[in-house]
mmCIF file of C-alpha atoms in Angstrom:
data_model
loop_
_atom_site.group_PDB
_atom_site.id
_atom_site.type_symbol
_atom_site.label_atom_id
_atom_site.label_comp_id
_atom_site.label_asym_id
_atom_site.label_seq_id
_atom_site.Cartn_x
_atom_site.Cartn_y
_atom_site.Cartn_z
ATOM 1 C CA UNK X 1 -17.998 -47.899 -141.491
ATOM 2 C CA UNK X 2 -15.846 -45.843 -143.818
ATOM 3 C CA UNK X 3 -13.646 -48.379 -145.682
ATOM 4 C CA UNK X 4 -10.592 -46.109 -145.557
ATOM 5 C CA UNK X 5 -10.496 -46.360 -141.764
ATOM 6 C CA UNK X 6 -12.529 -49.444 -140.821
ATOM 7 C CA UNK X 7 -9.753 -51.990 -141.400
ATOM 8 C CA UNK X 8 -6.849 -49.641 -140.705
ATOM 9 C CA UNK X 9 -4.346 -50.722 -138.063
ATOM 10 C CA UNK X 10 -3.030 -48.453 -135.318
ATOM 11 C CA UNK X 11 -0.188 -46.334 -136.675
ATOM 12 C CA UNK X 12 3.299 -47.732 -136.268
ATOM 13 C CA UNK X 13 4.231 -44.619 -134.263
ATOM 14 C CA UNK X 14 1.568 -45.320 -131.653
ATOM 15 C CA UNK X 15 2.429 -49.021 -131.638
ATOM 16 C CA UNK X 16 6.145 -48.480 -131.064
ATOM 17 C CA UNK X 17 5.595 -45.795 -128.430
ATOM 18 C CA UNK X 18 3.226 -48.193 -126.698
ATOM 19 C CA UNK X 19 5.877 -50.921 -126.768
ATOM 20 C CA UNK X 20 8.421 -48.465 -125.323
ATOM 21 C CA UNK X 21 6.085 -47.690 -122.421
ATOM 22 C CA UNK X 22 5.248 -51.361 -121.887
ATOM 23 C CA UNK X 23 8.869 -52.550 -121.841
ATOM 24 C CA UNK X 24 10.609 -49.485 -120.427
ATOM 25 C CA UNK X 25 12.597 -49.169 -123.659
ATOM 26 C CA UNK X 26 14.267 -45.933 -124.752
ATOM 27 C CA UNK X 27 11.911 -44.431 -127.319
ATOM 28 C CA UNK X 28 13.890 -43.393 -130.398
ATOM 29 C CA UNK X 29 10.874 -44.190 -132.566
ATOM 30 C CA UNK X 30 8.387 -41.335 -132.453
ATOM 31 C CA UNK X 31 9.959 -38.066 -133.566
ATOM 32 C CA UNK X 32 9.927 -35.529 -130.764
ATOM 33 C CA UNK X 33 12.648 -33.826 -128.715
ATOM 34 C CA UNK X 34 13.082 -34.927 -125.134
ATOM 35 C CA UNK X 35 12.735 -31.388 -123.759
ATOM 36 C CA UNK X 36 10.031 -29.014 -122.575
ATOM 37 C CA UNK X 37 10.745 -26.479 -125.333
ATOM 38 C CA UNK X 38 12.247 -22.977 -125.655
ATOM 39 C CA UNK X 39 11.532 -20.876 -122.567
ATOM 40 C CA UNK X 40 10.895 -17.738 -124.643
ATOM 41 C CA UNK X 41 7.921 -19.377 -126.337
ATOM 42 C CA UNK X 42 6.612 -21.065 -123.196
ATOM 43 C CA UNK X 43 6.512 -17.734 -121.351
ATOM 44 C CA UNK X 44 4.890 -15.990 -124.319
ATOM 45 C CA UNK X 45 2.166 -18.656 -124.439
ATOM 46 C CA UNK X 46 1.564 -18.497 -120.679
ATOM 47 C CA UNK X 47 1.376 -14.695 -120.717
ATOM 48 C CA UNK X 48 -1.060 -14.825 -123.637
ATOM 49 C CA UNK X 49 -3.375 -17.193 -121.744
ATOM 50 C CA UNK X 50 -3.542 -14.758 -118.828
ATOM 51 C CA UNK X 51 -3.845 -11.620 -120.945
ATOM 52 C CA UNK X 52 -6.135 -13.044 -123.635
ATOM 53 C CA UNK X 53 -7.751 -13.221 -126.049
ATOM 54 C CA UNK X 54 -9.135 -16.659 -125.237
ATOM 55 C CA UNK X 55 -12.118 -16.746 -127.602
ATOM 56 C CA UNK X 56 -12.298 -17.860 -131.230
ATOM 57 C CA UNK X 57 -9.612 -16.162 -133.327
ATOM 58 C CA UNK X 58 -10.151 -15.699 -137.077
ATOM 59 C CA UNK X 59 -10.310 -19.000 -138.930
ATOM 60 C CA UNK X 60 -7.476 -17.973 -141.260
ATOM 61 C CA UNK X 61 -5.259 -17.246 -138.261
ATOM 62 C CA UNK X 62 -4.458 -14.283 -136.056
ATOM 63 C CA UNK X 63 -3.073 -11.349 -138.062
ATOM 64 C CA UNK X 64 0.031 -11.227 -135.859
ATOM 65 C CA UNK X 65 0.962 -14.823 -136.752
ATOM 66 C CA UNK X 66 0.121 -14.582 -140.431
ATOM 67 C CA UNK X 67 2.361 -11.520 -140.681
ATOM 68 C CA UNK X 68 5.112 -13.248 -138.690
ATOM 69 C CA UNK X 69 5.049 -16.302 -140.980
ATOM 70 C CA UNK X 70 5.339 -14.071 -144.057
ATOM 71 C CA UNK X 71 8.221 -12.144 -142.459
ATOM 72 C CA UNK X 72 9.969 -15.389 -141.465
ATOM 73 C CA UNK X 73 9.852 -16.785 -145.005
ATOM 74 C CA UNK X 74 10.999 -13.487 -146.512
ATOM 75 C CA UNK X 75 13.885 -13.433 -144.045
ATOM 76 C CA UNK X 76 15.102 -17.017 -144.346
ATOM 77 C CA UNK X 77 13.917 -18.151 -147.791
ATOM 78 C CA UNK X 78 13.619 -14.849 -149.701
ATOM 79 C CA UNK X 79 9.953 -15.527 -150.516
ATOM 80 C CA UNK X 80 7.938 -12.539 -151.671
ATOM 81 C CA UNK X 81 4.735 -13.255 -149.760
ATOM 82 C CA UNK X 82 2.255 -11.249 -147.720
ATOM 83 C CA UNK X 83 0.227 -12.092 -144.629
ATOM 84 C CA UNK X 84 -2.776 -12.675 -146.907
ATOM 85 C CA UNK X 85 -0.939 -15.604 -148.517
ATOM 86 C CA UNK X 86 -0.800 -17.462 -145.164
ATOM 87 C CA UNK X 87 -3.355 -19.741 -143.501
ATOM 88 C CA UNK X 88 -2.833 -20.966 -139.919
ATOM 89 C CA UNK X 89 -3.854 -24.567 -139.201
ATOM 90 C CA UNK X 90 -3.935 -26.887 -136.195
ATOM 91 C CA UNK X 91 -0.754 -28.658 -137.149
ATOM 92 C CA UNK X 92 0.783 -29.578 -140.477
ATOM 93 C CA UNK X 93 -1.234 -32.789 -140.804
ATOM 94 C CA UNK X 94 -4.409 -30.720 -140.761
ATOM 95 C CA UNK X 95 -2.834 -28.453 -143.374
ATOM 96 C CA UNK X 96 -2.121 -31.494 -145.567
ATOM 97 C CA UNK X 97 -5.673 -32.786 -145.086
ATOM 98 C CA UNK X 98 -7.242 -29.427 -145.938
ATOM 99 C CA UNK X 99 -5.016 -29.092 -149.007
ATOM 100 C CA UNK X 100 -5.882 -32.549 -150.321
ATOM 101 C CA UNK X 101 -9.598 -32.068 -149.676
ATOM 102 C CA UNK X 102 -9.479 -28.747 -151.521
ATOM 103 C CA UNK X 103 -7.442 -29.895 -154.517
ATOM 104 C CA UNK X 104 -8.698 -33.438 -155.159
ATOM 105 C CA UNK X 105 -12.016 -34.493 -156.646
ATOM 106 C CA UNK X 106 -13.213 -38.117 -156.543
ATOM 107 C CA UNK X 107 -11.257 -40.230 -159.029
ATOM 108 C CA UNK X 108 -8.286 -37.885 -159.275
ATOM 109 C CA UNK X 109 -4.884 -39.535 -159.034
ATOM 110 C CA UNK X 110 -2.245 -38.243 -156.623
ATOM 111 C CA UNK X 111 1.428 -39.224 -156.871
ATOM 112 C CA UNK X 112 3.071 -39.971 -153.532
ATOM 113 C CA UNK X 113 6.855 -40.205 -153.218
ATOM 114 C CA UNK X 114 7.847 -43.038 -150.912
ATOM 115 C CA UNK X 115 9.127 -43.547 -148.268
ATOM 116 C CA UNK X 116 6.519 -41.099 -147.035
ATOM 117 C CA UNK X 117 4.676 -39.875 -143.970
ATOM 118 C CA UNK X 118 2.003 -42.463 -143.309
ATOM 119 C CA UNK X 119 -0.883 -39.957 -143.251
ATOM 120 C CA UNK X 120 -0.639 -39.125 -146.971
ATOM 121 C CA UNK X 121 -2.290 -42.212 -148.432
ATOM 122 C CA UNK X 122 -5.388 -42.369 -146.163
ATOM 123 C CA UNK X 123 -5.932 -38.628 -146.564
ATOM 124 C CA UNK X 124 -5.796 -38.951 -150.365
ATOM 125 C CA UNK X 125 -8.204 -41.875 -150.293
ATOM 126 C CA UNK X 126 -10.580 -40.171 -147.840
ATOM 127 C CA UNK X 127 -10.790 -37.264 -150.284
ATOM 128 C CA UNK X 128 -11.818 -39.729 -153.018
ATOM 129 C CA UNK X 129 -8.449 -39.774 -154.723
ATOM 130 C CA UNK X 130 -6.339 -42.661 -155.979
ATOM 131 C CA UNK X 131 -2.787 -42.871 -154.617
ATOM 132 C CA UNK X 132 0.083 -43.770 -156.972
ATOM 133 C CA UNK X 133 3.484 -44.373 -155.398
ATOM 134 C CA UNK X 134 6.879 -43.571 -156.926
ATOM 135 C CA UNK X 135 9.854 -44.883 -154.953
ATOM 136 C CA UNK X 136 13.125 -43.294 -153.830
ATOM 137 C CA UNK X 137 16.116 -45.649 -153.657
ATOM 138 C CA UNK X 138 18.799 -45.771 -150.952
ATOM 139 C CA UNK X 139 21.389 -44.668 -150.203
ATOM 140 C CA UNK X 140 21.195 -41.523 -152.390
ATOM 141 C CA UNK X 141 17.392 -41.132 -152.196
ATOM 142 C CA UNK X 142 17.351 -38.858 -155.279
ATOM 143 C CA UNK X 143 14.043 -37.777 -156.805
ATOM 144 C CA UNK X 144 13.245 -40.292 -159.591
ATOM 145 C CA UNK X 145 12.228 -37.789 -162.256
ATOM 146 C CA UNK X 146 11.808 -40.420 -164.968
ATOM 147 C CA UNK X 147 9.645 -42.494 -162.643
ATOM 148 C CA UNK X 148 7.543 -39.480 -161.753
ATOM 149 C CA UNK X 149 7.073 -38.631 -165.423
ATOM 150 C CA UNK X 150 6.003 -42.199 -166.163
ATOM 151 C CA UNK X 151 3.457 -42.132 -163.321
ATOM 152 C CA UNK X 152 1.629 -39.071 -164.674
ATOM 153 C CA UNK X 153 -1.588 -39.953 -166.467
ATOM 154 C CA UNK X 154 -4.753 -38.224 -167.662
ATOM 155 C CA UNK X 155 -6.324 -38.344 -164.171
ATOM 156 C CA UNK X 156 -3.240 -37.105 -162.299
ATOM 157 C CA UNK X 157 -4.080 -33.969 -160.346
ATOM 158 C CA UNK X 158 -1.343 -33.511 -157.750
ATOM 159 C CA UNK X 159 2.007 -34.648 -156.374
ATOM 160 C CA UNK X 160 2.754 -34.708 -152.653
ATOM 161 C CA UNK X 161 6.381 -33.814 -151.902
ATOM 162 C CA UNK X 162 8.085 -34.022 -148.504
ATOM 163 C CA UNK X 163 11.288 -31.973 -148.425
ATOM 164 C CA UNK X 164 13.367 -32.429 -146.307
ATOM 165 C CA UNK X 165 12.212 -36.004 -146.421
ATOM 166 C CA UNK X 166 11.015 -37.999 -143.440
ATOM 167 C CA UNK X 167 12.233 -40.718 -142.854
ATOM 168 C CA UNK X 168 15.348 -40.592 -145.056
ATOM 169 C CA UNK X 169 16.708 -37.214 -143.941
ATOM 170 C CA UNK X 170 17.312 -36.276 -147.602
ATOM 171 C CA UNK X 171 17.301 -32.567 -148.540
ATOM 172 C CA UNK X 172 16.482 -32.471 -152.239
ATOM 173 C CA UNK X 173 18.790 -30.397 -154.419
ATOM 174 C CA UNK X 174 17.772 -27.472 -156.613
ATOM 175 C CA UNK X 175 18.251 -29.415 -159.849
ATOM 176 C CA UNK X 176 15.953 -32.233 -158.693
ATOM 177 C CA UNK X 177 13.234 -29.821 -157.606
ATOM 178 C CA UNK X 178 13.551 -27.742 -160.785
ATOM 179 C CA UNK X 179 13.023 -30.899 -162.856
ATOM 180 C CA UNK X 180 9.948 -31.732 -160.762
ATOM 181 C CA UNK X 181 8.635 -28.186 -161.236
ATOM 182 C CA UNK X 182 9.060 -28.470 -165.002
ATOM 183 C CA UNK X 183 6.995 -31.697 -164.981
ATOM 184 C CA UNK X 184 4.241 -29.999 -162.999
ATOM 185 C CA UNK X 185 4.091 -27.036 -165.338
ATOM 186 C CA UNK X 186 4.060 -29.283 -168.408
ATOM 187 C CA UNK X 187 1.203 -31.422 -167.032
ATOM 188 C CA UNK X 188 -0.709 -28.704 -165.113
ATOM 189 C CA UNK X 189 -0.237 -30.378 -161.730
ATOM 190 C CA UNK X 190 -0.425 -29.033 -158.182
ATOM 191 C CA UNK X 191 2.359 -29.833 -155.726
ATOM 192 C CA UNK X 192 1.407 -30.124 -152.073
ATOM 193 C CA UNK X 193 4.842 -29.521 -150.585
ATOM 194 C CA UNK X 194 5.207 -30.707 -147.003
ATOM 195 C CA UNK X 195 8.204 -28.657 -145.864
ATOM 196 C CA UNK X 196 7.825 -29.057 -142.115
ATOM 197 C CA UNK X 197 11.525 -29.924 -141.683
ATOM 198 C CA UNK X 198 12.718 -26.842 -143.581
ATOM 199 C CA UNK X 199 14.445 -25.339 -140.501
ATOM 200 C CA UNK X 200 16.159 -28.627 -139.566
ATOM 201 C CA UNK X 201 18.855 -28.950 -142.236
ATOM 202 C CA UNK X 202 22.544 -29.706 -141.695
ATOM 203 C CA UNK X 203 25.971 -29.623 -143.333
ATOM 204 C CA UNK X 204 25.284 -26.217 -144.919
ATOM 205 C CA UNK X 205 22.504 -27.720 -147.033
ATOM 206 C CA UNK X 206 20.041 -25.183 -148.455
ATOM 207 C CA UNK X 207 16.298 -25.737 -148.301
ATOM 208 C CA UNK X 208 14.669 -24.854 -151.625
ATOM 209 C CA UNK X 209 10.946 -24.003 -151.300
ATOM 210 C CA UNK X 210 8.942 -25.493 -154.151
ATOM 211 C CA UNK X 211 6.760 -22.397 -154.427
ATOM 212 C CA UNK X 212 9.805 -20.284 -155.379
ATOM 213 C CA UNK X 213 10.682 -22.271 -158.508
ATOM 214 C CA UNK X 214 9.693 -21.075 -162.006
ATOM 215 C CA UNK X 215 6.023 -21.640 -162.783
ATOM 216 C CA UNK X 216 5.169 -22.819 -159.249
ATOM 217 C CA UNK X 217 3.868 -19.640 -157.556
ATOM 218 C CA UNK X 218 0.282 -20.519 -158.469
ATOM 219 C CA UNK X 219 0.527 -24.314 -158.397
ATOM 220 C CA UNK X 220 2.478 -25.085 -155.178
ATOM 221 C CA UNK X 221 1.108 -25.335 -151.651
ATOM 222 C CA UNK X 222 3.836 -24.792 -149.050
ATOM 223 C CA UNK X 223 3.196 -26.346 -145.625
ATOM 224 C CA UNK X 224 5.220 -25.460 -142.525
ATOM 225 C CA UNK X 225 5.169 -26.400 -138.853
ATOM 226 C CA UNK X 226 5.961 -24.414 -135.737
ATOM 227 C CA UNK X 227 6.192 -27.745 -133.927
ATOM 228 C CA UNK X 228 9.228 -28.696 -136.012
ATOM 229 C CA UNK X 229 10.809 -25.216 -136.083
ATOM 230 C CA UNK X 230 10.719 -24.889 -132.298
ATOM 231 C CA UNK X 231 10.661 -28.515 -131.131
ATOM 232 C CA UNK X 232 7.137 -28.091 -129.723
ATOM 233 C CA UNK X 233 5.390 -30.951 -131.469
ATOM 234 C CA UNK X 234 2.440 -31.006 -129.064
ATOM 235 C CA UNK X 235 1.425 -27.440 -129.861
ATOM 236 C CA UNK X 236 0.140 -28.429 -133.307
ATOM 237 C CA UNK X 237 0.498 -25.054 -135.027
ATOM 238 C CA UNK X 238 0.979 -25.284 -138.786
ATOM 239 C CA UNK X 239 0.788 -22.921 -141.728
ATOM 240 C CA UNK X 240 -0.097 -23.017 -145.400
ATOM 241 C CA UNK X 241 1.374 -20.600 -147.946
ATOM 242 C CA UNK X 242 -0.207 -20.482 -151.405
ATOM 243 C CA UNK X 243 -1.496 -18.160 -154.076
ATOM 244 C CA UNK X 244 -5.169 -17.097 -154.002
ATOM 245 C CA UNK X 245 -6.325 -19.770 -156.484
ATOM 246 C CA UNK X 246 -5.266 -22.513 -154.071
ATOM 247 C CA UNK X 247 -5.454 -20.798 -150.693
ATOM 248 C CA UNK X 248 -9.131 -19.881 -150.972
ATOM 249 C CA UNK X 249 -10.474 -23.461 -151.275
ATOM 250 C CA UNK X 250 -7.929 -24.738 -148.741
ATOM 251 C CA UNK X 251 -9.202 -22.123 -146.285
ATOM 252 C CA UNK X 252 -12.754 -23.328 -146.875
ATOM 253 C CA UNK X 253 -11.753 -26.932 -146.178
ATOM 254 C CA UNK X 254 -9.885 -25.819 -143.044
ATOM 255 C CA UNK X 255 -12.911 -24.020 -141.630
ATOM 256 C CA UNK X 256 -14.805 -27.320 -141.560
ATOM 257 C CA UNK X 257 -11.935 -29.330 -140.068
ATOM 258 C CA UNK X 258 -10.521 -27.535 -137.019
ATOM 259 C CA UNK X 259 -11.792 -24.023 -137.902
ATOM 260 C CA UNK X 260 -9.108 -22.363 -135.794
ATOM 261 C CA UNK X 261 -6.080 -22.810 -133.521
ATOM 262 C CA UNK X 262 -5.583 -21.730 -129.858
ATOM 263 C CA UNK X 263 -4.858 -17.988 -129.771
ATOM 264 C CA UNK X 264 -2.195 -18.126 -127.059
ATOM 265 C CA UNK X 265 -0.161 -20.614 -129.121
ATOM 266 C CA UNK X 266 -0.508 -18.441 -132.216
ATOM 267 C CA UNK X 267 0.743 -15.402 -130.281
ATOM 268 C CA UNK X 268 3.679 -17.370 -128.866
ATOM 269 C CA UNK X 269 4.666 -18.758 -132.273
ATOM 270 C CA UNK X 270 4.515 -15.265 -133.764
ATOM 271 C CA UNK X 271 6.901 -14.136 -131.033
ATOM 272 C CA UNK X 272 9.202 -17.075 -131.716
ATOM 273 C CA UNK X 273 9.383 -16.490 -135.460
ATOM 274 C CA UNK X 274 10.717 -13.006 -134.730
ATOM 275 C CA UNK X 275 13.637 -14.188 -132.579
ATOM 276 C CA UNK X 276 17.126 -13.301 -133.765
ATOM 277 C CA UNK X 277 19.093 -15.405 -136.233
ATOM 278 C CA UNK X 278 21.280 -16.885 -133.495
ATOM 279 C CA UNK X 279 18.292 -18.686 -131.953
ATOM 280 C CA UNK X 280 17.639 -20.601 -135.174
ATOM 281 C CA UNK X 281 21.291 -21.283 -136.004
ATOM 282 C CA UNK X 282 21.995 -22.483 -132.452
ATOM 283 C CA UNK X 283 18.973 -24.808 -132.525
ATOM 284 C CA UNK X 284 20.091 -26.271 -135.840
ATOM 285 C CA UNK X 285 23.686 -26.685 -134.628
ATOM 286 C CA UNK X 286 22.548 -28.507 -131.483
ATOM 287 C CA UNK X 287 20.542 -30.994 -133.536
ATOM 288 C CA UNK X 288 23.398 -31.494 -135.992
ATOM 289 C CA UNK X 289 25.686 -32.281 -133.078
ATOM 290 C CA UNK X 290 23.146 -34.800 -131.723
ATOM 291 C CA UNK X 291 22.962 -36.430 -135.159
ATOM 292 C CA UNK X 292 26.739 -36.790 -135.259
ATOM 293 C CA UNK X 293 26.821 -38.032 -131.667
ATOM 294 C CA UNK X 294 24.396 -40.886 -132.308
ATOM 295 C CA UNK X 295 25.806 -41.729 -135.757
ATOM 296 C CA UNK X 296 29.350 -41.997 -134.357
ATOM 297 C CA UNK X 297 28.294 -44.289 -131.530
ATOM 298 C CA UNK X 298 26.181 -46.503 -133.753
ATOM 299 C CA UNK X 299 29.016 -46.845 -136.278
ATOM 300 C CA UNK X 300 31.432 -47.722 -133.467
ATOM 301 C CA UNK X 301 28.983 -50.428 -132.359
ATOM 302 C CA UNK X 302 29.057 -51.957 -135.850
ATOM 303 C CA UNK X 303 25.968 -50.490 -137.486
ATOM 304 C CA UNK X 304 25.770 -49.138 -141.029
ATOM 305 C CA UNK X 305 24.210 -45.665 -140.783
ATOM 306 C CA UNK X 306 22.927 -43.859 -143.877
ATOM 307 C CA UNK X 307 23.575 -40.113 -144.342
ATOM 308 C CA UNK X 308 21.036 -37.628 -142.962
ATOM 309 C CA UNK X 309 21.025 -34.006 -144.143
ATOM 310 C CA UNK X 310 18.002 -32.954 -142.108
ATOM 311 C CA UNK X 311 15.013 -33.870 -139.889
ATOM 312 C CA UNK X 312 15.408 -35.517 -136.448
ATOM 313 C CA UNK X 313 16.181 -38.942 -137.925
ATOM 314 C CA UNK X 314 18.914 -41.380 -138.869
ATOM 315 C CA UNK X 315 18.327 -44.488 -140.960
ATOM 316 C CA UNK X 316 20.143 -47.637 -139.859
ATOM 317 C CA UNK X 317 20.682 -50.400 -142.411
ATOM 318 C CA UNK X 318 20.284 -53.565 -140.342
ATOM 319 C CA UNK X 319 20.796 -55.801 -143.372
ATOM 320 C CA UNK X 320 24.158 -54.169 -144.130
ATOM 321 C CA UNK X 321 24.986 -54.406 -140.415
ATOM 322 C CA UNK X 322 24.670 -58.178 -140.560
ATOM 323 C CA UNK X 323 21.142 -58.617 -139.205
ATOM 324 C CA UNK X 324 18.730 -60.441 -141.483
ATOM 325 C CA UNK X 325 14.980 -60.328 -141.223
ATOM 326 C CA UNK X 326 11.888 -58.299 -141.849
ATOM 327 C CA UNK X 327 12.280 -54.724 -140.574
ATOM 328 C CA UNK X 328 8.874 -54.630 -138.867
ATOM 329 C CA UNK X 329 9.506 -57.920 -137.077
ATOM 330 C CA UNK X 330 12.942 -56.725 -135.974
ATOM 331 C CA UNK X 331 11.553 -53.373 -134.795
ATOM 332 C CA UNK X 332 8.881 -55.139 -132.746
ATOM 333 C CA UNK X 333 11.536 -57.374 -131.153
ATOM 334 C CA UNK X 334 13.970 -54.591 -130.322
ATOM 335 C CA UNK X 335 12.065 -52.994 -127.387
ATOM 336 C CA UNK X 336 12.011 -56.419 -125.684
ATOM 337 C CA UNK X 337 15.496 -57.596 -126.676
ATOM 338 C CA UNK X 338 17.499 -54.359 -126.941
ATOM 339 C CA UNK X 339 15.478 -51.961 -124.810
ATOM 340 C CA UNK X 340 15.192 -49.463 -127.670
ATOM 341 C CA UNK X 341 12.156 -48.545 -129.795
ATOM 342 C CA UNK X 342 12.562 -47.606 -133.458
ATOM 343 C CA UNK X 343 10.363 -47.250 -136.553
ATOM 344 C CA UNK X 344 10.637 -49.737 -139.462
ATOM 345 C CA UNK X 345 10.946 -47.944 -142.800
ATOM 346 C CA UNK X 346 8.540 -50.339 -144.515
ATOM 347 C CA UNK X 347 5.779 -48.438 -142.678
ATOM 348 C CA UNK X 348 6.496 -45.523 -145.022
ATOM 349 C CA UNK X 349 5.914 -47.523 -148.243
ATOM 350 C CA UNK X 350 3.014 -48.675 -150.413
ATOM 351 C CA UNK X 351 5.320 -50.790 -152.610
ATOM 352 C CA UNK X 352 7.806 -53.366 -151.243
ATOM 353 C CA UNK X 353 10.446 -51.586 -149.169
ATOM 354 C CA UNK X 354 14.219 -52.086 -149.160
ATOM 355 C CA UNK X 355 15.167 -54.756 -146.647
ATOM 356 C CA UNK X 356 16.147 -54.115 -143.063
ATOM 357 C CA UNK X 357 15.969 -50.331 -142.645
ATOM 358 C CA UNK X 358 14.887 -48.695 -139.383
ATOM 359 C CA UNK X 359 14.551 -45.049 -138.331
ATOM 360 C CA UNK X 360 15.938 -43.636 -135.079
ATOM 361 C CA UNK X 361 15.258 -40.177 -133.617
ATOM 362 C CA UNK X 362 18.359 -38.321 -132.412
ATOM 363 C CA UNK X 363 16.631 -35.245 -130.925
ATOM 364 C CA UNK X 364 17.461 -36.503 -127.431
ATOM 365 C CA UNK X 365 20.019 -35.769 -124.674
ATOM 366 C CA UNK X 366 23.508 -37.243 -125.049
ATOM 367 C CA UNK X 367 23.091 -39.597 -122.108
ATOM 368 C CA UNK X 368 19.943 -41.100 -123.638
ATOM 369 C CA UNK X 369 21.652 -41.515 -127.017
ATOM 370 C CA UNK X 370 24.707 -43.074 -125.351
ATOM 371 C CA UNK X 371 22.585 -45.592 -123.470
ATOM 372 C CA UNK X 372 20.521 -46.403 -126.563
ATOM 373 C CA UNK X 373 23.667 -46.947 -128.662
ATOM 374 C CA UNK X 374 25.174 -49.176 -125.965
ATOM 375 C CA UNK X 375 22.008 -51.289 -125.756
ATOM 376 C CA UNK X 376 21.780 -51.556 -129.538
ATOM 377 C CA UNK X 377 25.452 -52.498 -129.772
ATOM 378 C CA UNK X 378 24.964 -55.365 -127.318
ATOM 379 C CA UNK X 379 21.869 -56.474 -129.217
ATOM 380 C CA UNK X 380 23.808 -56.429 -132.483
ATOM 381 C CA UNK X 381 26.506 -58.628 -130.944
ATOM 382 C CA UNK X 382 23.827 -61.054 -129.797
ATOM 383 C CA UNK X 383 22.489 -61.256 -133.377
ATOM 384 C CA UNK X 384 25.978 -62.078 -134.672
ATOM 385 C CA UNK X 385 27.279 -64.661 -132.178
ATOM 386 C CA UNK X 386 30.132 -65.671 -134.464
ATOM 387 C CA UNK X 387 31.794 -62.247 -134.295
#
């Protein structure tokens, strides 16, 4: 058996969703909206199934979607890209896998910035690479430029960046990213920039694409996700944007992974990317309101909630809220004791994690968030009987 996978446990996301189903708990663990999705895209996908085509589309993606992705990034991020700079993948995780397989050779070192999406490390190792972790620190979660510089060695080939960051909700500032870009240029490194949450930013924060920074046009891989832009996580439509030097080998890796993506979903996503500005601003405003709704209720119940500038997630500091214990143990207890499923942040680390942090998804209806906050508040009182 392949050693990367043979001893690997089930992902924490699957475990916590399983516990939610088993106990009837409210699932604020796995990150997906509790809705069917935007009607405009659903109708476009259904019409495309009936009208066709329903055979293999081009491996690089249907021309209509590649052009729509380029137009979308020109419109919202002022990127000067063409349809030929875009590759369509079956979800962003496949895009990350194809990028790592294309960039890494056996023995190359890859710097991962933790807390991080749990797929990064096994994908690096499956490609023959060696993962090196550099850690963000709460509550600011700023990029540790000195730590990144110290981690770069003669075998370092790439850095994986997630911005906005899951699970912390941090949107990295221009000065942090510019300092990272300068490191990459100085050491001839590639950045695989997982930007799937780029459309889910709040409080007037600005998403800065890594590929737009000085020196990065030919050394950054930008990864996006229609699932995150439109709240259609099950569609698994992702995209890669890169210069020819990087996009060509990534495309070759992609053709031997999923090869292509359902044509009706590509057509529907292309339609969605062309919707007017109000669609995107309204979607973002609705999520920001849900974030504030849950944060307010959790704070009123006595929890310490860390800031979130983007994504679907809030981080709750259980230790600062008066609950001691290992975050994974607490998260496994909570579906049974509180009736709410969460994700422990230690699942996003290679190194020891800060104590007592859990992640909650707020992309849910108000009534679900209200009930979850009420259950968690009662649970918190039970953990602090002296209050």
